């Protein structure tokens, strides 16, 4: 998958995760109903997006714990939803996608957070993910 396709997959994953948060629908249902016709994405982009969202949802307690551990002076419930979703998906990618260098996940998350968040989202997301990355390198968080 090209870097451009990965970016599209990550953006779609944020959109799907957001839709899941605001509705009782699964990511598959949202993909089926919202991204058809002119909005339809190629199959490889859909698959990567769905895999990220489903893996993040499956491990949400662990991932939210990681976010909480690394967000200085911020309670998880105070983090903007879009920032939280970007963080969840980036941490999922960092811990479970061995073919993607963690620094790429961080850089992509920062850029995507700027698309969906506020002017402060990029530095906020970068700070948390940088702390997570350091702990991955120290063996505190295990890749699996």
PDB file of C-alpha atoms in Angstrom:
ATOM      1  CA  UNK A   1       0.000   0.000   0.000  1.00  0.00           C
ATOM      2  CA  UNK A   2       1.392   3.405  -0.942  1.00  0.00           C
ATOM      3  CA  UNK A   3       1.888   6.173   1.645  1.00  0.00           C
ATOM      4  CA  UNK A   4      -0.954   8.120   0.012  1.00  0.00           C
ATOM      5  CA  UNK A   5      -3.288   5.120   0.330  1.00  0.00           C
ATOM      6  CA  UNK A   6      -2.254   4.641   3.982  1.00  0.00           C
ATOM      7  CA  UNK A   7      -3.098   8.286   4.679  1.00  0.00           C
ATOM      8  CA  UNK A   8      -6.520   7.819   3.089  1.00  0.00           C
ATOM      9  CA  UNK A   9      -6.999   4.674   5.185  1.00  0.00           C
ATOM     10  CA  UNK A  10      -6.116   6.492   8.398  1.00  0.00           C
ATOM     11  CA  UNK A  11      -8.454   9.392   7.594  1.00  0.00           C
ATOM     12  CA  UNK A  12     -11.250   6.950   6.803  1.00  0.00           C
ATOM     13  CA  UNK A  13     -10.516   5.098  10.064  1.00  0.00           C
ATOM     14  CA  UNK A  14     -10.973   8.329  12.046  1.00  0.00           C
ATOM     15  CA  UNK A  15     -14.251   8.982  10.246  1.00  0.00           C
ATOM     16  CA  UNK A  16     -15.491   5.458  10.913  1.00  0.00           C
ATOM     17  CA  UNK A  17     -14.420   5.538  14.565  1.00  0.00           C
ATOM     18  CA  UNK A  18     -16.166   8.890  14.975  1.00  0.00           C
ATOM     19  CA  UNK A  19     -19.341   7.497  13.448  1.00  0.00           C
ATOM     20  CA  UNK A  20     -19.187   4.496  15.778  1.00  0.00           C
ATOM     21  CA  UNK A  21     -18.813   6.802  18.786  1.00  0.00           C
ATOM     22  CA  UNK A  22     -21.883   8.811  17.806  1.00  0.00           C
ATOM     23  CA  UNK A  23     -24.128   5.919  16.817  1.00  0.00           C
ATOM     24  CA  UNK A  24     -24.796   2.303  17.631  1.00  0.00           C
ATOM     25  CA  UNK A  25     -23.558   1.248  14.219  1.00  0.00           C
ATOM     26  CA  UNK A  26     -20.526  -0.907  13.517  1.00  0.00           C
ATOM     27  CA  UNK A  27     -17.686   0.335  11.341  1.00  0.00           C
ATOM     28  CA  UNK A  28     -18.771  -2.127   8.637  1.00  0.00           C
ATOM     29  CA  UNK A  29     -22.327  -0.748   8.586  1.00  0.00           C
ATOM     30  CA  UNK A  30     -21.052   2.829   8.433  1.00  0.00           C
ATOM     31  CA  UNK A  31     -18.682   1.953   5.615  1.00  0.00           C
ATOM     32  CA  UNK A  32     -21.512   0.286   3.727  1.00  0.00           C
ATOM     33  CA  UNK A  33     -23.981   3.133   4.214  1.00  0.00           C
ATOM     34  CA  UNK A  34     -21.797   6.240   4.106  1.00  0.00           C
ATOM     35  CA  UNK A  35     -18.984   5.427   1.753  1.00  0.00           C
ATOM     36  CA  UNK A  36     -20.745   4.241  -1.379  1.00  0.00           C
ATOM     37  CA  UNK A  37     -21.054   5.667  -4.854  1.00  0.00           C
ATOM     38  CA  UNK A  38     -18.861   8.743  -5.267  1.00  0.00           C
ATOM     39  CA  UNK A  39     -17.582   8.352  -1.693  1.00  0.00           C
ATOM     40  CA  UNK A  40     -16.574   4.707  -2.110  1.00  0.00           C
ATOM     41  CA  UNK A  41     -12.981   3.889  -1.258  1.00  0.00           C
ATOM     42  CA  UNK A  42     -10.844   1.163  -2.857  1.00  0.00           C
ATOM     43  CA  UNK A  43     -10.974  -2.204  -1.121  1.00  0.00           C
ATOM     44  CA  UNK A  44      -7.419  -2.061   0.276  1.00  0.00           C
ATOM     45  CA  UNK A  45      -8.149   1.324   1.905  1.00  0.00           C
ATOM     46  CA  UNK A  46     -11.403   0.015   3.357  1.00  0.00           C
ATOM     47  CA  UNK A  47      -9.698  -3.102   4.731  1.00  0.00           C
ATOM     48  CA  UNK A  48      -6.866  -1.239   6.456  1.00  0.00           C
ATOM     49  CA  UNK A  49      -9.327   1.280   7.924  1.00  0.00           C
ATOM     50  CA  UNK A  50     -11.653  -1.412   9.230  1.00  0.00           C
ATOM     51  CA  UNK A  51      -8.760  -3.398  10.683  1.00  0.00           C
ATOM     52  CA  UNK A  52      -7.477  -0.340  12.564  1.00  0.00           C
ATOM     53  CA  UNK A  53     -10.896   0.608  13.930  1.00  0.00           C
ATOM     54  CA  UNK A  54     -11.827  -2.922  14.954  1.00  0.00           C
ATOM     55  CA  UNK A  55      -8.467  -3.538  16.635  1.00  0.00           C
ATOM     56  CA  UNK A  56      -8.672  -0.220  18.487  1.00  0.00           C
ATOM     57  CA  UNK A  57     -12.216  -1.000  19.647  1.00  0.00           C
ATOM     58  CA  UNK A  58     -11.213  -4.495  20.755  1.00  0.00           C
ATOM     59  CA  UNK A  59      -8.335  -3.086  22.850  1.00  0.00           C
ATOM     60  CA  UNK A  60      -9.949   0.179  23.927  1.00  0.00           C
ATOM     61  CA  UNK A  61      -9.334  -0.259  27.656  1.00  0.00           C
ATOM     62  CA  UNK A  62      -5.623  -0.945  27.178  1.00  0.00           C
ATOM     63  CA  UNK A  63      -5.242   1.892  24.672  1.00  0.00           C
ATOM     64  CA  UNK A  64      -7.184   4.381  26.782  1.00  0.00           C
ATOM     65  CA  UNK A  65      -4.975   3.398  29.716  1.00  0.00           C
ATOM     66  CA  UNK A  66      -1.906   4.189  27.626  1.00  0.00           C
ATOM     67  CA  UNK A  67      -3.365   7.563  26.631  1.00  0.00           C
ATOM     68  CA  UNK A  68      -4.259   8.323  30.240  1.00  0.00           C
ATOM     69  CA  UNK A  69      -0.755   7.338  31.448  1.00  0.00           C
ATOM     70  CA  UNK A  70       0.877   9.676  28.946  1.00  0.00           C
ATOM     71  CA  UNK A  71      -1.410  12.706  28.978  1.00  0.00           C
ATOM     72  CA  UNK A  72       0.063  15.005  31.567  1.00  0.00           C
ATOM     73  CA  UNK A  73      -2.506  17.106  33.409  1.00  0.00           C
ATOM     74  CA  UNK A  74      -5.329  15.884  31.153  1.00  0.00           C
ATOM     75  CA  UNK A  75      -7.963  13.372  32.156  1.00  0.00           C
ATOM     76  CA  UNK A  76      -9.070  11.088  29.358  1.00  0.00           C
ATOM     77  CA  UNK A  77     -12.644  12.405  29.542  1.00  0.00           C
ATOM     78  CA  UNK A  78     -11.382  15.965  28.911  1.00  0.00           C
ATOM     79  CA  UNK A  79      -9.590  15.109  25.667  1.00  0.00           C
ATOM     80  CA  UNK A  80     -11.519  16.177  22.562  1.00  0.00           C
ATOM     81  CA  UNK A  81     -13.173  13.213  20.869  1.00  0.00           C
ATOM     82  CA  UNK A  82     -11.378  13.686  17.551  1.00  0.00           C
ATOM     83  CA  UNK A  83      -7.991  13.906  19.304  1.00  0.00           C
ATOM     84  CA  UNK A  84      -8.804  10.809  21.353  1.00  0.00           C
ATOM     85  CA  UNK A  85      -9.789   8.859  18.246  1.00  0.00           C
ATOM     86  CA  UNK A  86      -6.616   9.867  16.405  1.00  0.00           C
ATOM     87  CA  UNK A  87      -4.564   8.833  19.448  1.00  0.00           C
ATOM     88  CA  UNK A  88      -6.341   5.481  19.754  1.00  0.00           C
ATOM     89  CA  UNK A  89      -5.805   4.652  16.108  1.00  0.00           C
ATOM     90  CA  UNK A  90      -2.168   5.782  16.091  1.00  0.00           C
ATOM     91  CA  UNK A  91      -1.373   3.768  19.218  1.00  0.00           C
ATOM     92  CA  UNK A  92      -3.107   0.778  17.667  1.00  0.00           C
ATOM     93  CA  UNK A  93      -0.936   1.164  14.589  1.00  0.00           C
ATOM     94  CA  UNK A  94       2.227   1.648  16.668  1.00  0.00           C
ATOM     95  CA  UNK A  95       1.589  -1.474  18.734  1.00  0.00           C
ATOM     96  CA  UNK A  96       0.083  -3.805  16.149  1.00  0.00           C
ATOM     97  CA  UNK A  97       1.331  -2.877  12.673  1.00  0.00           C
ATOM     98  CA  UNK A  98       4.959  -3.962  12.565  1.00  0.00           C
ATOM     99  CA  UNK A  99       5.258  -2.919   8.910  1.00  0.00           C
ATOM    100  CA  UNK A 100       4.687   0.749   9.834  1.00  0.00           C
ATOM    101  CA  UNK A 101       7.514   2.550  11.654  1.00  0.00           C
ATOM    102  CA  UNK A 102       6.148   4.190  14.833  1.00  0.00           C
ATOM    103  CA  UNK A 103       7.557   7.560  13.766  1.00  0.00           C
ATOM    104  CA  UNK A 104       5.437   7.370  10.615  1.00  0.00           C
ATOM    105  CA  UNK A 105       2.361   6.631  12.741  1.00  0.00           C
ATOM    106  CA  UNK A 106       3.160   9.653  14.900  1.00  0.00           C
ATOM    107  CA  UNK A 107       3.724  11.981  11.960  1.00  0.00           C
ATOM    108  CA  UNK A 108       0.538  10.845  10.246  1.00  0.00           C
ATOM    109  CA  UNK A 109      -1.486  11.190  13.452  1.00  0.00           C
ATOM    110  CA  UNK A 110      -0.249  14.742  13.954  1.00  0.00           C
ATOM    111  CA  UNK A 111      -1.242  15.718  10.421  1.00  0.00           C
ATOM    112  CA  UNK A 112      -4.633  14.017  10.654  1.00  0.00           C
ATOM    113  CA  UNK A 113      -5.316  15.616  14.045  1.00  0.00           C
ATOM    114  CA  UNK A 114      -4.797  19.004  12.392  1.00  0.00           C
ATOM    115  CA  UNK A 115      -7.477  18.071   9.829  1.00  0.00           C
ATOM    116  CA  UNK A 116     -10.100  17.111  12.402  1.00  0.00           C
ATOM    117  CA  UNK A 117      -9.101  19.010  15.536  1.00  0.00           C
ATOM    118  CA  UNK A 118      -8.106  22.465  16.670  1.00  0.00           C
ATOM    119  CA  UNK A 119      -4.896  24.427  16.244  1.00  0.00           C
ATOM    120  CA  UNK A 120      -3.658  22.805  19.459  1.00  0.00           C
ATOM    121  CA  UNK A 121      -4.407  19.238  18.369  1.00  0.00           C
ATOM    122  CA  UNK A 122      -1.175  18.614  16.471  1.00  0.00           C
ATOM    123  CA  UNK A 123       1.212  19.474  19.331  1.00  0.00           C
ATOM    124  CA  UNK A 124      -1.033  17.714  21.870  1.00  0.00           C
ATOM    125  CA  UNK A 125      -1.189  14.489  19.851  1.00  0.00           C
ATOM    126  CA  UNK A 126       2.532  14.683  19.108  1.00  0.00           C
ATOM    127  CA  UNK A 127       3.411  15.038  22.796  1.00  0.00           C
ATOM    128  CA  UNK A 128       1.385  12.034  23.876  1.00  0.00           C
ATOM    129  CA  UNK A 129       2.523   9.809  21.012  1.00  0.00           C
ATOM    130  CA  UNK A 130       6.161  10.782  21.523  1.00  0.00           C
ATOM    131  CA  UNK A 131       5.884   9.684  25.174  1.00  0.00           C
ATOM    132  CA  UNK A 132       4.245   6.421  24.077  1.00  0.00           C
ATOM    133  CA  UNK A 133       7.000   5.850  21.513  1.00  0.00           C
ATOM    134  CA  UNK A 134       9.701   6.273  24.174  1.00  0.00           C
ATOM    135  CA  UNK A 135       7.956   3.720  26.380  1.00  0.00           C
ATOM    136  CA  UNK A 136       7.665   1.287  23.464  1.00  0.00           C
ATOM    137  CA  UNK A 137      11.428   1.611  22.964  1.00  0.00           C
ATOM    138  CA  UNK A 138      11.992   0.970  26.688  1.00  0.00           C
ATOM    139  CA  UNK A 139       9.840  -2.168  26.465  1.00  0.00           C
ATOM    140  CA  UNK A 140       7.042  -0.809  28.648  1.00  0.00           C
ATOM    141  CA  UNK A 141       4.462  -1.349  25.917  1.00  0.00           C
ATOM    142  CA  UNK A 142       4.810  -4.552  23.944  1.00  0.00           C
ATOM    143  CA  UNK A 143       4.259  -4.792  20.211  1.00  0.00           C
ATOM    144  CA  UNK A 144       1.828  -7.575  19.352  1.00  0.00           C
TER     145      UNK A 144
END
